[in-house]
PDB file of C-alpha atoms in Angstrom:
ATOM      1  CA  ILE A  26      48.270 141.907  53.408  1.00 68.00           C
ATOM      2  CA  LEU A  27      47.356 139.397  55.885  1.00 76.00           C
ATOM      3  CA  ASN A  28      48.915 136.137  55.208  1.00 89.00           C
ATOM      4  CA  VAL A  29      46.832 133.065  55.884  1.00 96.00           C
ATOM      5  CA  GLU A  30      48.144 129.946  54.797  1.00 96.00           C
ATOM      6  CA  GLN A  31      46.698 126.368  54.595  1.00 97.00           C
ATOM      7  CA  SER A  32      48.720 122.970  54.408  1.00 97.00           C
ATOM      8  CA  PRO A  33      48.855 120.776  52.731  1.00 96.00           C
ATOM      9  CA  GLN A  34      47.401 122.135  49.385  1.00 96.00           C
ATOM     10  CA  SER A  35      45.882 118.930  48.567  1.00 96.00           C
ATOM     11  CA  LEU A  36      45.488 115.509  50.173  1.00 95.00           C
ATOM     12  CA  HIS A  37      44.540 111.873  49.315  1.00 97.00           C
ATOM     13  CA  VAL A  38      43.722 109.408  51.997  1.00 97.00           C
ATOM     14  CA  GLN A  39      42.158 106.174  52.047  1.00 97.00           C
ATOM     15  CA  GLU A  40      38.701 105.470  53.546  1.00 97.00           C
ATOM     16  CA  GLY A  41      38.952 104.818  57.278  1.00 97.00           C
ATOM     17  CA  ASP A  42      42.114 106.946  57.563  1.00 97.00           C
ATOM     18  CA  SER A  43      42.278 109.852  60.077  1.00 96.00           C
ATOM     19  CA  THR A  44      44.005 113.008  58.637  1.00 96.00           C
ATOM     20  CA  ASN A  45      44.357 116.702  59.822  1.00 95.00           C
ATOM     21  CA  PHE A  46      45.559 119.744  58.010  1.00 94.00           C
ATOM     22  CA  THR A  47      46.640 123.237  59.178  1.00 98.00           C
ATOM     23  CA  CYS A  48      45.684 126.845  58.978  1.00 98.00           C
ATOM     24  CA  SER A  49      48.371 129.520  59.755  1.00 97.00           C
ATOM     25  CA  PHE A  50      47.517 133.070  60.358  1.00 96.00           C
ATOM     26  CA  PRO A  51      48.959 136.315  62.128  1.00 94.00           C
ATOM     27  CA  SER A  52      49.259 135.885  65.947  1.00 90.00           C
ATOM     28  CA  SER A  53      48.482 139.553  66.483  1.00 89.00           C
ATOM     29  CA  ASN A  54      44.870 141.292  66.510  1.00 90.00           C
ATOM     30  CA  PHE A  55      43.028 138.057  66.390  1.00 93.00           C
ATOM     31  CA  TYR A  56      39.292 138.185  66.520  1.00 93.00           C
ATOM     32  CA  ALA A  57      38.150 135.017  65.048  1.00 94.00           C
ATOM     33  CA  LEU A  58      38.710 132.073  62.812  1.00 96.00           C
ATOM     34  CA  HIS A  59      36.319 130.376  60.678  1.00 97.00           C
ATOM     35  CA  TRP A  60      36.294 126.900  58.970  1.00 98.00           C
ATOM     36  CA  TYR A  61      34.354 125.905  55.972  1.00 97.00           C
ATOM     37  CA  ARG A  62      33.851 122.836  53.961  1.00 97.00           C
ATOM     38  CA  TRP A  63      33.108 123.456  50.134  1.00 96.00           C
ATOM     39  CA  GLU A  64      31.969 120.386  48.093  1.00 95.00           C
ATOM     40  CA  THR A  65      32.256 120.675  44.289  1.00 91.00           C
ATOM     41  CA  ALA A  66      29.146 122.392  42.795  1.00 89.00           C
ATOM     42  CA  LYS A  67      27.742 123.246  46.164  1.00 93.00           C
ATOM     43  CA  SER A  68      27.981 126.261  48.555  1.00 94.00           C
ATOM     44  CA  PRO A  69      30.659 126.612  51.181  1.00 95.00           C
ATOM     45  CA  GLU A  70      29.195 125.114  54.404  1.00 96.00           C
ATOM     46  CA  ALA A  71      30.187 126.612  57.886  1.00 96.00           C
ATOM     47  CA  LEU A  72      31.911 124.070  60.101  1.00 97.00           C
ATOM     48  CA  PHE A  73      33.202 125.975  63.051  1.00 97.00           C
ATOM     49  CA  VAL A  74      33.801 129.693  64.241  1.00 95.00           C
ATOM     50  CA  MET A  75      36.524 129.804  67.075  1.00 96.00           C
ATOM     51  CA  THR A  76      37.020 133.033  68.998  1.00 94.00           C
ATOM     52  CA  LEU A  77      39.438 131.901  72.063  1.00 92.00           C
ATOM     53  CA  ASN A  78      42.813 130.535  72.461  1.00 92.00           C
ATOM     54  CA  GLY A  79      42.582 126.913  73.241  1.00 93.00           C
ATOM     55  CA  ASP A  80      39.036 126.360  71.590  1.00 93.00           C
ATOM     56  CA  GLU A  81      38.150 122.856  70.607  1.00 97.00           C
ATOM     57  CA  LYS A  82      35.191 122.468  68.597  1.00 97.00           C
ATOM     58  CA  LYS A  83      33.681 119.059  67.578  1.00 97.00           C
ATOM     59  CA  LYS A  84      30.929 118.266  64.683  1.00 95.00           C
ATOM     60  CA  GLY A  85      30.640 114.441  64.386  1.00 96.00           C
ATOM     61  CA  ARG A  86      33.869 113.125  63.003  1.00 97.00           C
ATOM     62  CA  ILE A  87      35.486 116.568  62.217  1.00 97.00           C
ATOM     63  CA  SER A  88      37.177 118.631  65.227  1.00 98.00           C
ATOM     64  CA  ALA A  89      39.267 121.692  65.307  1.00 98.00           C
ATOM     65  CA  THR A  90      41.652 123.341  67.681  1.00 98.00           C
ATOM     66  CA  LEU A  91      42.871 126.959  67.968  1.00 97.00           C
ATOM     67  CA  ASN A  92      46.300 128.249  69.173  1.00 97.00           C
ATOM     68  CA  THR A  93      45.984 132.235  68.618  1.00 96.00           C
ATOM     69  CA  LYS A  94      49.216 133.023  70.496  1.00 95.00           C
ATOM     70  CA  GLU A  95      51.370 130.961  67.978  1.00 95.00           C
ATOM     71  CA  GLY A  96      48.868 131.626  65.031  1.00 96.00           C
ATOM     72  CA  TYR A  97      47.606 128.294  63.863  1.00 97.00           C
ATOM     73  CA  SER A  98      44.512 125.965  63.883  1.00 98.00           C
ATOM     74  CA  TYR A  99      44.278 122.304  62.965  1.00 98.00           C
ATOM     75  CA  LEU A 100      41.350 120.588  61.474  1.00 98.00           C
ATOM     76  CA  TYR A 101      41.025 116.844  62.209  1.00 98.00           C
ATOM     77  CA  ILE A 102      38.831 114.303  60.370  1.00 98.00           C
ATOM     78  CA  LYS A 103      38.482 110.813  62.119  1.00 97.00           C
ATOM     79  CA  GLY A 104      37.677 107.857  59.974  1.00 97.00           C
ATOM     80  CA  SER A 105      37.631 109.923  56.657  1.00 97.00           C
ATOM     81  CA  GLN A 106      34.556 108.690  54.370  1.00 97.00           C
ATOM     82  CA  PRO A 107      34.211 109.636  50.640  1.00 96.00           C
ATOM     83  CA  GLU A 108      31.745 111.971  51.418  1.00 95.00           C
ATOM     84  CA  ASP A 109      34.356 114.052  53.286  1.00 97.00           C
ATOM     85  CA  SER A 110      36.062 114.917  50.122  1.00 97.00           C
ATOM     86  CA  ALA A 111      35.946 118.543  49.486  1.00 97.00           C
ATOM     87  CA  THR A 112      37.984 121.578  49.978  1.00 97.00           C
ATOM     88  CA  TYR A 113      38.561 122.942  53.610  1.00 98.00           C
ATOM     89  CA  LEU A 114      38.918 126.614  53.921  1.00 97.00           C
ATOM     90  CA  CYS A 115      40.018 128.646  56.751  1.00 97.00           C
ATOM     91  CA  ALA A 116      39.321 132.336  57.176  1.00 96.00           C
ATOM     92  CA  PHE A 117      41.010 134.515  59.637  1.00 96.00           C
ATOM     93  CA  ILE A 118      39.381 137.879  61.000  1.00 93.00           C
ATOM     94  CA  GLY A 119      41.718 140.377  62.636  1.00 91.00           C
ATOM     95  CA  SER A 120      41.041 143.939  63.624  1.00 87.00           C
ATOM     96  CA  ALA A 121      39.976 145.071  60.468  1.00 85.00           C
ATOM     97  CA  ARG A 122      36.836 142.642  60.702  1.00 85.00           C
ATOM     98  CA  GLN A 123      37.093 141.212  57.557  1.00 89.00           C
ATOM     99  CA  LEU A 124      37.497 137.409  56.387  1.00 92.00           C
ATOM    100  CA  THR A 125      40.744 136.698  54.957  1.00 94.00           C
ATOM    101  CA  PHE A 126      40.817 133.137  53.434  1.00 96.00           C
ATOM    102  CA  GLY A 127      43.375 130.682  52.918  1.00 96.00           C
ATOM    103  CA  SER A 128      43.703 129.055  49.720  1.00 96.00           C
ATOM    104  CA  GLY A 129      42.164 125.761  50.947  1.00 96.00           C
ATOM    105  CA  THR A 130      43.182 122.365  51.426  1.00 97.00           C
ATOM    106  CA  GLN A 131      41.551 119.802  48.861  1.00 97.00           C
ATOM    107  CA  LEU A 132      40.886 116.435  50.526  1.00 97.00           C
ATOM    108  CA  THR A 133      40.038 113.390  48.478  1.00 97.00           C
ATOM    109  CA  VAL A 134      39.067 110.220  50.176  1.00 97.00           C
ATOM    110  CA  LEU A 135      39.593 107.273  48.130  1.00 96.00           C
ATOM    111  CA  PRO A 136      37.099 104.052  48.752  1.00 91.00           C
TER     112      PRO A 136
ATOM    113  CA  GLU B  15      20.771 123.955  51.634  1.00 65.00           C
ATOM    114  CA  THR B  16      21.912 127.431  52.902  1.00 68.00           C
ATOM    115  CA  GLY B  17      18.836 129.498  51.925  1.00 88.00           C
ATOM    116  CA  VAL B  18      21.178 131.964  50.218  1.00 95.00           C
ATOM    117  CA  THR B  19      20.430 132.100  46.338  1.00 95.00           C
ATOM    118  CA  GLN B  20      22.597 133.927  43.710  1.00 97.00           C
ATOM    119  CA  SER B  21      21.590 134.778  40.304  1.00 96.00           C
ATOM    120  CA  PRO B  22      22.687 134.023  37.509  1.00 97.00           C
ATOM    121  CA  THR B  23      24.790 131.040  37.851  1.00 96.00           C
ATOM    122  CA  HIS B  24      26.792 131.824  34.742  1.00 96.00           C
ATOM    123  CA  LEU B  25      27.426 135.073  33.021  1.00 96.00           C
ATOM    124  CA  ILE B  26      29.622 136.110  29.955  1.00 98.00           C
ATOM    125  CA  LYS B  27      30.588 139.536  29.407  1.00 98.00           C
ATOM    126  CA  THR B  28      33.136 141.389  27.220  1.00 97.00           C
ATOM    127  CA  ARG B  29      35.728 143.923  28.370  1.00 97.00           C
ATOM    128  CA  GLY B  30      34.325 147.356  29.306  1.00 97.00           C
ATOM    129  CA  GLN B  31      30.843 146.410  30.023  1.00 98.00           C
ATOM    130  CA  GLN B  32      28.944 146.560  33.194  1.00 98.00           C
ATOM    131  CA  VAL B  33      27.552 143.479  35.167  1.00 98.00           C
ATOM    132  CA  THR B  34      25.045 143.265  38.060  1.00 98.00           C
ATOM    133  CA  LEU B  35      25.000 140.082  40.034  1.00 98.00           C
ATOM    134  CA  ARG B  36      22.132 139.404  42.594  1.00 98.00           C
ATOM    135  CA  CYS B  37      21.997 137.559  45.963  1.00 97.00           C
ATOM    136  CA  SER B  38      19.037 136.661  48.061  1.00 95.00           C
ATOM    137  CA  SER B  39      19.961 136.347  51.826  1.00 92.00           C
ATOM    138  CA  GLN B  40      18.270 134.040  54.430  1.00 86.00           C
ATOM    139  CA  SER B  41      15.557 135.957  55.832  1.00 84.00           C
ATOM    140  CA  GLY B  42      16.247 137.961  58.865  1.00 87.00           C
ATOM    141  CA  HIS B  43      19.912 138.253  57.919  1.00 89.00           C
ATOM    142  CA  ASN B  44      20.992 141.859  58.036  1.00 90.00           C
ATOM    143  CA  THR B  45      24.692 141.340  56.995  1.00 93.00           C
ATOM    144  CA  VAL B  46      25.739 140.171  53.506  1.00 95.00           C
ATOM    145  CA  SER B  47      29.291 140.117  52.178  1.00 95.00           C
ATOM    146  CA  TRP B  48      30.636 139.496  48.663  1.00 97.00           C
ATOM    147  CA  TYR B  49      33.688 137.743  47.642  1.00 97.00           C
ATOM    148  CA  GLN B  50      35.642 137.039  44.587  1.00 98.00           C
ATOM    149  CA  GLN B  51      37.379 133.661  43.992  1.00 96.00           C
ATOM    150  CA  ALA B  52      39.972 133.393  41.245  1.00 93.00           C
ATOM    151  CA  LEU B  53      40.981 130.020  40.166  1.00 89.00           C
ATOM    152  CA  GLY B  54      43.290 128.396  42.578  1.00 87.00           C
ATOM    153  CA  GLN B  55      42.821 130.950  45.159  1.00 91.00           C
ATOM    154  CA  GLY B  56      40.677 131.376  48.331  1.00 93.00           C
ATOM    155  CA  PRO B  57      37.722 133.848  48.221  1.00 95.00           C
ATOM    156  CA  GLN B  58      38.746 137.390  48.516  1.00 96.00           C
ATOM    157  CA  PHE B  59      36.631 139.894  50.408  1.00 95.00           C
ATOM    158  CA  ILE B  60      35.094 142.706  48.344  1.00 97.00           C
ATOM    159  CA  PHE B  61      32.605 144.520  50.865  1.00 95.00           C
ATOM    160  CA  GLN B  62      30.120 143.953  53.330  1.00 94.00           C
ATOM    161  CA  TYR B  63      26.765 145.595  54.003  1.00 94.00           C
ATOM    162  CA  TYR B  64      24.908 145.840  57.376  1.00 92.00           C
ATOM    163  CA  ARG B  65      21.289 147.293  57.123  1.00 91.00           C
ATOM    164  CA  GLU B  66      21.874 148.679  53.717  1.00 92.00           C
ATOM    165  CA  GLU B  67      24.964 150.373  54.784  1.00 93.00           C
ATOM    166  CA  GLU B  68      28.562 149.407  53.478  1.00 93.00           C
ATOM    167  CA  ASN B  69      30.497 148.700  56.601  1.00 90.00           C
ATOM    168  CA  GLY B  70      33.524 147.113  55.448  1.00 90.00           C
ATOM    169  CA  ARG B  71      35.581 146.974  52.164  1.00 94.00           C
ATOM    170  CA  GLY B  72      38.298 145.149  51.035  1.00 93.00           C
ATOM    171  CA  ASN B  73      41.193 146.042  48.415  1.00 93.00           C
ATOM    172  CA  PHE B  74      38.985 146.466  45.368  1.00 96.00           C
ATOM    173  CA  PRO B  75      38.792 149.465  43.191  1.00 97.00           C
ATOM    174  CA  PRO B  76      35.476 151.757  43.196  1.00 97.00           C
ATOM    175  CA  ARG B  77      34.180 150.219  40.043  1.00 97.00           C
ATOM    176  CA  PHE B  78      32.873 147.643  42.279  1.00 98.00           C
ATOM    177  CA  SER B  79      29.955 148.607  44.116  1.00 97.00           C
ATOM    178  CA  GLY B  80      26.875 147.106  45.839  1.00 96.00           C
ATOM    179  CA  LEU B  81      23.521 147.642  47.234  1.00 96.00           C
ATOM    180  CA  GLN B  82      21.421 146.113  50.030  1.00 95.00           C
ATOM    181  CA  PHE B  83      17.854 146.249  50.077  1.00 94.00           C
ATOM    182  CA  PRO B  84      15.264 145.890  52.919  1.00 91.00           C
ATOM    183  CA  ASN B  85      13.864 142.587  51.697  1.00 88.00           C
ATOM    184  CA  TYR B  86      17.277 140.966  52.188  1.00 88.00           C
ATOM    185  CA  SER B  87      18.427 140.939  48.658  1.00 93.00           C
ATOM    186  CA  SER B  88      21.611 142.605  47.482  1.00 96.00           C
ATOM    187  CA  GLU B  89      23.603 143.362  44.340  1.00 97.00           C
ATOM    188  CA  LEU B  90      27.184 143.610  43.290  1.00 98.00           C
ATOM    189  CA  ASN B  91      27.948 145.868  40.384  1.00 98.00           C
ATOM    190  CA  VAL B  92      30.958 146.043  38.386  1.00 98.00           C
ATOM    191  CA  ASN B  93      31.660 148.635  35.980  1.00 97.00           C
ATOM    192  CA  ALA B  94      34.399 148.681  32.994  1.00 97.00           C
ATOM    193  CA  LEU B  95      34.896 145.023  33.059  1.00 98.00           C
ATOM    194  CA  GLU B  96      38.521 143.844  32.912  1.00 97.00           C
ATOM    195  CA  LEU B  97      39.708 140.408  32.008  1.00 97.00           C
ATOM    196  CA  ASP B  98      41.067 139.723  35.391  1.00 96.00           C
ATOM    197  CA  ASP B  99      37.291 140.204  36.811  1.00 97.00           C
ATOM    198  CA  SER B 100      36.716 136.726  35.433  1.00 97.00           C
ATOM    199  CA  ALA B 101      36.115 134.707  38.650  1.00 97.00           C
ATOM    200  CA  LEU B 102      33.557 133.028  40.645  1.00 97.00           C
ATOM    201  CA  TYR B 103      31.598 135.620  42.924  1.00 98.00           C
ATOM    202  CA  LEU B 104      29.940 134.560  46.257  1.00 97.00           C
ATOM    203  CA  CYS B 105      27.709 136.273  48.469  1.00 97.00           C
ATOM    204  CA  ALA B 106      27.226 135.183  52.140  1.00 96.00           C
ATOM    205  CA  SER B 107      24.737 136.352  54.791  1.00 94.00           C
ATOM    206  CA  SER B 108      24.757 136.381  58.463  1.00 92.00           C
ATOM    207  CA  ASP B 109      22.530 137.253  61.401  1.00 85.00           C
ATOM    208  CA  GLY B 110      24.766 139.727  63.086  1.00 78.00           C
ATOM    209  CA  GLN B 111      27.576 142.069  61.997  1.00 72.00           C
ATOM    210  CA  THR B 112      30.386 140.857  64.400  1.00 74.00           C
ATOM    211  CA  LEU B 113      31.730 138.155  62.096  1.00 78.00           C
ATOM    212  CA  ASN B 114      31.780 135.741  64.908  1.00 81.00           C
ATOM    213  CA  GLU B 115      28.712 134.091  63.533  1.00 87.00           C
ATOM    214  CA  LYS B 116      28.954 131.508  60.805  1.00 91.00           C
ATOM    215  CA  LEU B 117      28.382 132.822  57.140  1.00 94.00           C
ATOM    216  CA  PHE B 118      25.610 131.260  54.887  1.00 95.00           C
ATOM    217  CA  PHE B 119      26.971 131.111  51.301  1.00 96.00           C
ATOM    218  CA  GLY B 120      25.065 130.942  47.983  1.00 96.00           C
ATOM    219  CA  SER B 121      26.579 128.739  45.026  1.00 95.00           C
ATOM    220  CA  GLY B 122      28.123 131.696  43.425  1.00 96.00           C
ATOM    221  CA  THR B 123      27.834 133.266  39.970  1.00 97.00           C
ATOM    222  CA  GLN B 124      30.852 132.267  37.640  1.00 97.00           C
ATOM    223  CA  LEU B 125      31.678 135.460  35.482  1.00 98.00           C
ATOM    224  CA  SER B 126      33.707 135.129  32.367  1.00 97.00           C
ATOM    225  CA  VAL B 127      35.121 138.396  30.821  1.00 97.00           C
ATOM    226  CA  LEU B 128      36.326 137.990  27.204  1.00 96.00           C
TER     227      LEU B 128
END
């Protein structure tokens, strides 16, 4: 059973704060890592797919980094806005070519 | 809007019954995968279909089965429902089968087994 962990489990920040959270995954047999944002009552929305060690991806105020050798990825949100409130999920893909999701980080941005 | 639709949105069944959940993928997406999300957990991979053939399966018993059709629709069938099958079921479609592309998810079917 693959262990994909996300921390923190939940996070409250003030509007305008920058924040980051972590996804830890097995450092062997890495194939890809996905990040998704899931707002309440909506579908999970893809943010990034990362495949190479050292990858950095950016979409607006959200960015992500990847370290496959040590088995972690960081997601950063700069200048958080209330509309960033959502659950952020990472999913690891290894040699079995299946997505294994973490339990998510629930972000609440307070106005 | 992901272009992936699931039906029904909610469903209540009793233990021992059978259920069929449906998914309509984005046009042109040949891969569909299904996930079960229990409360407080991340989605768990059930299985994946590529061009109507199952090409990956997670740790779920054979009473979970699926079909994919040429018109980009698919089904998840669960036989002999158990109370622990109560969960949100998500389908996701993608263009290729390599999983280094983004998945496009539906909004899910909430299944309650009484």
